[in-house]
């Protein structure tokens, strides 16, 4: 309410892929990480250890259920027209698979973005992810099929099939 009265949209951001170490360090969620948690618990982990085991394994149905519960509870607290799912620092993506090829990682990343549209779906809400993150993982050709490049109310500089460095990408 405080933000609305001042014409400010507080955009909720929730780690839904990478940066999930604190959740994935809990014993009940260990199996949802791409790679095993490298420390006894969050408090005892070094900074470097906290970078590993921080990526959610998008292949596991339990991972999807966790994200559905988290986003449902989290988004009920906001009225902004956007939801930032973050999606960065997925260092371990694909490492739980024997394949782990760049094409496999690209597919995992895109499939996860497509999945996240469902739990983020609220009337008038658009799912966003940082442009540089998506461009790094899947490249401009694939990104152009799944995103609308720009900021609210205008198109960003550049095109979805060109370099994307700044701004939000809105999932179609």
PDB file of C-alpha atoms in Angstrom:
ATOM      1  CA  UNK A   1       0.000   0.000   0.000  1.00  0.00           C
ATOM      2  CA  UNK A   2       2.808   2.375   0.886  1.00  0.00           C
ATOM      3  CA  UNK A   3       4.349   1.952  -2.582  1.00  0.00           C
ATOM      4  CA  UNK A   4       1.009   2.332  -4.406  1.00  0.00           C
ATOM      5  CA  UNK A   5       0.313   5.602  -2.593  1.00  0.00           C
ATOM      6  CA  UNK A   6       3.622   6.913  -3.964  1.00  0.00           C
ATOM      7  CA  UNK A   7       3.103   5.484  -7.479  1.00  0.00           C
ATOM      8  CA  UNK A   8       5.906   2.963  -7.047  1.00  0.00           C
ATOM      9  CA  UNK A   9       5.624  -0.626  -8.245  1.00  0.00           C
ATOM     10  CA  UNK A  10       7.596  -2.886  -5.950  1.00  0.00           C
ATOM     11  CA  UNK A  11       8.569  -5.717  -8.301  1.00  0.00           C
ATOM     12  CA  UNK A  12       8.894  -9.020  -6.473  1.00  0.00           C
ATOM     13  CA  UNK A  13      12.037 -11.032  -7.172  1.00  0.00           C
ATOM     14  CA  UNK A  14      12.413 -14.619  -6.051  1.00  0.00           C
ATOM     15  CA  UNK A  15      15.279 -16.975  -6.847  1.00  0.00           C
ATOM     16  CA  UNK A  16      13.638 -19.738  -8.880  1.00  0.00           C
ATOM     17  CA  UNK A  17      16.642 -21.472 -10.442  1.00  0.00           C
ATOM     18  CA  UNK A  18      20.098 -20.375  -9.270  1.00  0.00           C
ATOM     19  CA  UNK A  19      20.864 -18.664  -5.936  1.00  0.00           C
ATOM     20  CA  UNK A  20      18.833 -21.339  -4.140  1.00  0.00           C
ATOM     21  CA  UNK A  21      21.617 -22.609  -1.884  1.00  0.00           C
ATOM     22  CA  UNK A  22      19.979 -21.622   1.377  1.00  0.00           C
ATOM     23  CA  UNK A  23      16.873 -23.654   0.500  1.00  0.00           C
ATOM     24  CA  UNK A  24      18.784 -26.517  -1.127  1.00  0.00           C
ATOM     25  CA  UNK A  25      21.124 -26.752   1.884  1.00  0.00           C
ATOM     26  CA  UNK A  26      18.197 -27.978   3.987  1.00  0.00           C
ATOM     27  CA  UNK A  27      18.261 -31.797   4.219  1.00  0.00           C
ATOM     28  CA  UNK A  28      14.669 -32.149   3.002  1.00  0.00           C
ATOM     29  CA  UNK A  29      15.588 -30.368  -0.258  1.00  0.00           C
ATOM     30  CA  UNK A  30      19.061 -31.833  -0.936  1.00  0.00           C
ATOM     31  CA  UNK A  31      17.702 -34.127  -3.655  1.00  0.00           C
ATOM     32  CA  UNK A  32      16.333 -31.125  -5.588  1.00  0.00           C
ATOM     33  CA  UNK A  33      19.780 -29.664  -6.319  1.00  0.00           C
ATOM     34  CA  UNK A  34      21.615 -30.289  -9.600  1.00  0.00           C
ATOM     35  CA  UNK A  35      24.668 -31.370  -7.580  1.00  0.00           C
ATOM     36  CA  UNK A  36      25.037 -32.424  -3.964  1.00  0.00           C
ATOM     37  CA  UNK A  37      25.273 -29.793  -1.265  1.00  0.00           C
ATOM     38  CA  UNK A  38      29.014 -29.588  -0.435  1.00  0.00           C
ATOM     39  CA  UNK A  39      28.820 -28.736   3.282  1.00  0.00           C
ATOM     40  CA  UNK A  40      27.165 -29.965   6.469  1.00  0.00           C
ATOM     41  CA  UNK A  41      24.738 -27.015   6.487  1.00  0.00           C
ATOM     42  CA  UNK A  42      24.393 -23.386   5.363  1.00  0.00           C
ATOM     43  CA  UNK A  43      26.159 -21.893   8.397  1.00  0.00           C
ATOM     44  CA  UNK A  44      29.239 -24.081   8.060  1.00  0.00           C
ATOM     45  CA  UNK A  45      29.572 -23.608   4.280  1.00  0.00           C
ATOM     46  CA  UNK A  46      32.319 -21.387   2.905  1.00  0.00           C
ATOM     47  CA  UNK A  47      31.534 -18.729   0.339  1.00  0.00           C
ATOM     48  CA  UNK A  48      32.894 -20.957  -2.450  1.00  0.00           C
ATOM     49  CA  UNK A  49      30.866 -23.951  -1.199  1.00  0.00           C
ATOM     50  CA  UNK A  50      27.723 -21.811  -1.288  1.00  0.00           C
ATOM     51  CA  UNK A  51      28.175 -21.393  -5.061  1.00  0.00           C
ATOM     52  CA  UNK A  52      27.856 -25.142  -5.622  1.00  0.00           C
ATOM     53  CA  UNK A  53      24.652 -26.960  -4.915  1.00  0.00           C
ATOM     54  CA  UNK A  54      22.762 -23.693  -5.447  1.00  0.00           C
ATOM     55  CA  UNK A  55      21.036 -24.617  -8.714  1.00  0.00           C
ATOM     56  CA  UNK A  56      17.629 -26.252  -8.651  1.00  0.00           C
ATOM     57  CA  UNK A  57      17.328 -29.399 -10.774  1.00  0.00           C
ATOM     58  CA  UNK A  58      14.483 -28.552 -13.185  1.00  0.00           C
ATOM     59  CA  UNK A  59      14.048 -32.196 -14.228  1.00  0.00           C
ATOM     60  CA  UNK A  60      12.608 -33.242 -10.877  1.00  0.00           C
ATOM     61  CA  UNK A  61       8.823 -32.978 -10.428  1.00  0.00           C
ATOM     62  CA  UNK A  62       9.440 -32.153  -6.744  1.00  0.00           C
ATOM     63  CA  UNK A  63      11.386 -29.054  -7.843  1.00  0.00           C
ATOM     64  CA  UNK A  64       8.393 -27.817  -9.793  1.00  0.00           C
ATOM     65  CA  UNK A  65       6.073 -28.452  -6.849  1.00  0.00           C
ATOM     66  CA  UNK A  66       8.402 -26.505  -4.551  1.00  0.00           C
ATOM     67  CA  UNK A  67       8.446 -23.537  -6.936  1.00  0.00           C
ATOM     68  CA  UNK A  68       4.680 -23.625  -7.308  1.00  0.00           C
ATOM     69  CA  UNK A  69       4.267 -23.443  -3.512  1.00  0.00           C
ATOM     70  CA  UNK A  70       6.933 -20.740  -3.113  1.00  0.00           C
ATOM     71  CA  UNK A  71       5.612 -18.475  -5.876  1.00  0.00           C
ATOM     72  CA  UNK A  72       1.996 -18.898  -4.809  1.00  0.00           C
ATOM     73  CA  UNK A  73       2.785 -17.790  -1.268  1.00  0.00           C
ATOM     74  CA  UNK A  74       5.252 -15.090  -2.315  1.00  0.00           C
ATOM     75  CA  UNK A  75       3.222 -13.460  -5.090  1.00  0.00           C
ATOM     76  CA  UNK A  76       0.127 -13.204  -2.914  1.00  0.00           C
ATOM     77  CA  UNK A  77       1.997 -10.403  -1.083  1.00  0.00           C
ATOM     78  CA  UNK A  78       2.428  -8.178  -4.176  1.00  0.00           C
ATOM     79  CA  UNK A  79       0.318  -6.285  -6.681  1.00  0.00           C
ATOM     80  CA  UNK A  80       3.016  -5.213  -9.148  1.00  0.00           C
ATOM     81  CA  UNK A  81       2.471  -6.042 -12.839  1.00  0.00           C
ATOM     82  CA  UNK A  82       5.790  -7.946 -12.992  1.00  0.00           C
ATOM     83  CA  UNK A  83       7.501 -10.861 -11.277  1.00  0.00           C
ATOM     84  CA  UNK A  84      11.274 -11.326 -11.611  1.00  0.00           C
ATOM     85  CA  UNK A  85      12.167 -15.023 -11.356  1.00  0.00           C
ATOM     86  CA  UNK A  86      15.880 -14.118 -11.360  1.00  0.00           C
ATOM     87  CA  UNK A  87      17.247 -17.188 -13.194  1.00  0.00           C
ATOM     88  CA  UNK A  88      20.901 -16.234 -12.918  1.00  0.00           C
ATOM     89  CA  UNK A  89      23.969 -18.064 -11.641  1.00  0.00           C
ATOM     90  CA  UNK A  90      22.813 -21.540 -12.598  1.00  0.00           C
ATOM     91  CA  UNK A  91      26.414 -22.742 -12.413  1.00  0.00           C
ATOM     92  CA  UNK A  92      25.516 -26.406 -11.972  1.00  0.00           C
ATOM     93  CA  UNK A  93      22.787 -26.604 -14.605  1.00  0.00           C
ATOM     94  CA  UNK A  94      23.002 -29.886 -16.492  1.00  0.00           C
ATOM     95  CA  UNK A  95      25.605 -31.465 -14.204  1.00  0.00           C
ATOM     96  CA  UNK A  96      23.215 -34.064 -12.797  1.00  0.00           C
ATOM     97  CA  UNK A  97      22.918 -35.525 -16.292  1.00  0.00           C
ATOM     98  CA  UNK A  98      25.495 -37.628 -18.090  1.00  0.00           C
ATOM     99  CA  UNK A  99      24.842 -35.538 -21.206  1.00  0.00           C
ATOM    100  CA  UNK A 100      25.265 -32.000 -19.852  1.00  0.00           C
ATOM    101  CA  UNK A 101      25.926 -30.763 -23.400  1.00  0.00           C
ATOM    102  CA  UNK A 102      25.357 -27.092 -24.291  1.00  0.00           C
ATOM    103  CA  UNK A 103      22.214 -28.098 -26.222  1.00  0.00           C
ATOM    104  CA  UNK A 104      20.890 -30.012 -23.196  1.00  0.00           C
ATOM    105  CA  UNK A 105      21.573 -27.010 -20.955  1.00  0.00           C
ATOM    106  CA  UNK A 106      19.848 -24.682 -23.442  1.00  0.00           C
ATOM    107  CA  UNK A 107      16.778 -26.932 -23.475  1.00  0.00           C
ATOM    108  CA  UNK A 108      16.733 -27.229 -19.673  1.00  0.00           C
ATOM    109  CA  UNK A 109      16.914 -23.462 -19.317  1.00  0.00           C
ATOM    110  CA  UNK A 110      14.182 -22.698 -21.853  1.00  0.00           C
ATOM    111  CA  UNK A 111      11.915 -25.470 -20.535  1.00  0.00           C
ATOM    112  CA  UNK A 112      12.281 -24.053 -17.023  1.00  0.00           C
ATOM    113  CA  UNK A 113      11.370 -20.540 -18.185  1.00  0.00           C
ATOM    114  CA  UNK A 114       8.332 -21.902 -19.987  1.00  0.00           C
ATOM    115  CA  UNK A 115       7.346 -23.843 -16.850  1.00  0.00           C
ATOM    116  CA  UNK A 116       7.707 -20.733 -14.635  1.00  0.00           C
ATOM    117  CA  UNK A 117       5.011 -18.923 -16.618  1.00  0.00           C
ATOM    118  CA  UNK A 118       2.404 -21.152 -14.949  1.00  0.00           C
ATOM    119  CA  UNK A 119       3.190 -20.552 -11.246  1.00  0.00           C
ATOM    120  CA  UNK A 120       3.829 -16.861 -11.972  1.00  0.00           C
ATOM    121  CA  UNK A 121       0.519 -16.440 -13.806  1.00  0.00           C
ATOM    122  CA  UNK A 122      -1.621 -13.816 -12.130  1.00  0.00           C
ATOM    123  CA  UNK A 123      -4.046 -11.487 -13.894  1.00  0.00           C
ATOM    124  CA  UNK A 124      -2.002  -8.553 -15.165  1.00  0.00           C
ATOM    125  CA  UNK A 125       1.374 -10.021 -14.124  1.00  0.00           C
ATOM    126  CA  UNK A 126       4.263 -10.686 -16.507  1.00  0.00           C
ATOM    127  CA  UNK A 127       7.222 -12.930 -15.761  1.00  0.00           C
ATOM    128  CA  UNK A 128      10.634 -11.316 -16.272  1.00  0.00           C
ATOM    129  CA  UNK A 129      14.241 -12.477 -16.372  1.00  0.00           C
ATOM    130  CA  UNK A 130      17.408 -10.429 -16.931  1.00  0.00           C
ATOM    131  CA  UNK A 131      18.292 -10.140 -20.610  1.00  0.00           C
ATOM    132  CA  UNK A 132      21.982 -10.927 -20.265  1.00  0.00           C
ATOM    133  CA  UNK A 133      21.196 -14.113 -18.331  1.00  0.00           C
ATOM    134  CA  UNK A 134      18.855 -15.507 -20.964  1.00  0.00           C
ATOM    135  CA  UNK A 135      21.145 -14.446 -23.796  1.00  0.00           C
ATOM    136  CA  UNK A 136      24.086 -16.218 -22.121  1.00  0.00           C
ATOM    137  CA  UNK A 137      22.213 -19.487 -21.663  1.00  0.00           C
ATOM    138  CA  UNK A 138      20.239 -19.843 -24.856  1.00  0.00           C
ATOM    139  CA  UNK A 139      21.438 -17.276 -27.355  1.00  0.00           C
ATOM    140  CA  UNK A 140      19.454 -14.721 -29.269  1.00  0.00           C
ATOM    141  CA  UNK A 141      17.841 -17.110 -31.787  1.00  0.00           C
ATOM    142  CA  UNK A 142      16.114 -19.193 -29.120  1.00  0.00           C
ATOM    143  CA  UNK A 143      15.451 -16.219 -26.837  1.00  0.00           C
ATOM    144  CA  UNK A 144      13.565 -14.457 -29.645  1.00  0.00           C
ATOM    145  CA  UNK A 145      11.054 -17.330 -29.706  1.00  0.00           C
ATOM    146  CA  UNK A 146      10.225 -17.016 -26.023  1.00  0.00           C
ATOM    147  CA  UNK A 147      10.555 -13.404 -24.973  1.00  0.00           C
ATOM    148  CA  UNK A 148       9.397  -9.897 -25.671  1.00  0.00           C
ATOM    149  CA  UNK A 149      12.410  -7.614 -25.234  1.00  0.00           C
ATOM    150  CA  UNK A 150      11.841  -4.300 -23.542  1.00  0.00           C
ATOM    151  CA  UNK A 151      10.714  -2.225 -20.642  1.00  0.00           C
ATOM    152  CA  UNK A 152       7.113  -1.453 -19.693  1.00  0.00           C
ATOM    153  CA  UNK A 153       5.625   0.956 -22.201  1.00  0.00           C
ATOM    154  CA  UNK A 154       8.374   0.891 -24.831  1.00  0.00           C
ATOM    155  CA  UNK A 155      10.703  -1.352 -26.762  1.00  0.00           C
ATOM    156  CA  UNK A 156      14.276  -1.730 -25.601  1.00  0.00           C
ATOM    157  CA  UNK A 157      17.178  -0.651 -27.730  1.00  0.00           C
ATOM    158  CA  UNK A 158      18.128  -3.490 -30.023  1.00  0.00           C
ATOM    159  CA  UNK A 159      16.101  -6.515 -31.008  1.00  0.00           C
ATOM    160  CA  UNK A 160      15.418  -9.949 -29.552  1.00  0.00           C
ATOM    161  CA  UNK A 161      17.605 -11.444 -32.280  1.00  0.00           C
ATOM    162  CA  UNK A 162      20.499  -9.110 -31.496  1.00  0.00           C
ATOM    163  CA  UNK A 163      22.713  -8.519 -28.459  1.00  0.00           C
ATOM    164  CA  UNK A 164      20.742  -8.206 -25.234  1.00  0.00           C
ATOM    165  CA  UNK A 165      22.677  -6.660 -22.391  1.00  0.00           C
ATOM    166  CA  UNK A 166      20.305  -4.441 -20.431  1.00  0.00           C
ATOM    167  CA  UNK A 167      16.696  -4.461 -19.372  1.00  0.00           C
ATOM    168  CA  UNK A 168      14.144  -7.068 -18.540  1.00  0.00           C
ATOM    169  CA  UNK A 169      12.894  -9.753 -20.836  1.00  0.00           C
ATOM    170  CA  UNK A 170       9.208 -10.485 -20.559  1.00  0.00           C
ATOM    171  CA  UNK A 171       8.262 -14.080 -21.238  1.00  0.00           C
ATOM    172  CA  UNK A 172       5.549 -14.415 -23.878  1.00  0.00           C
TER     173      UNK A 172
END
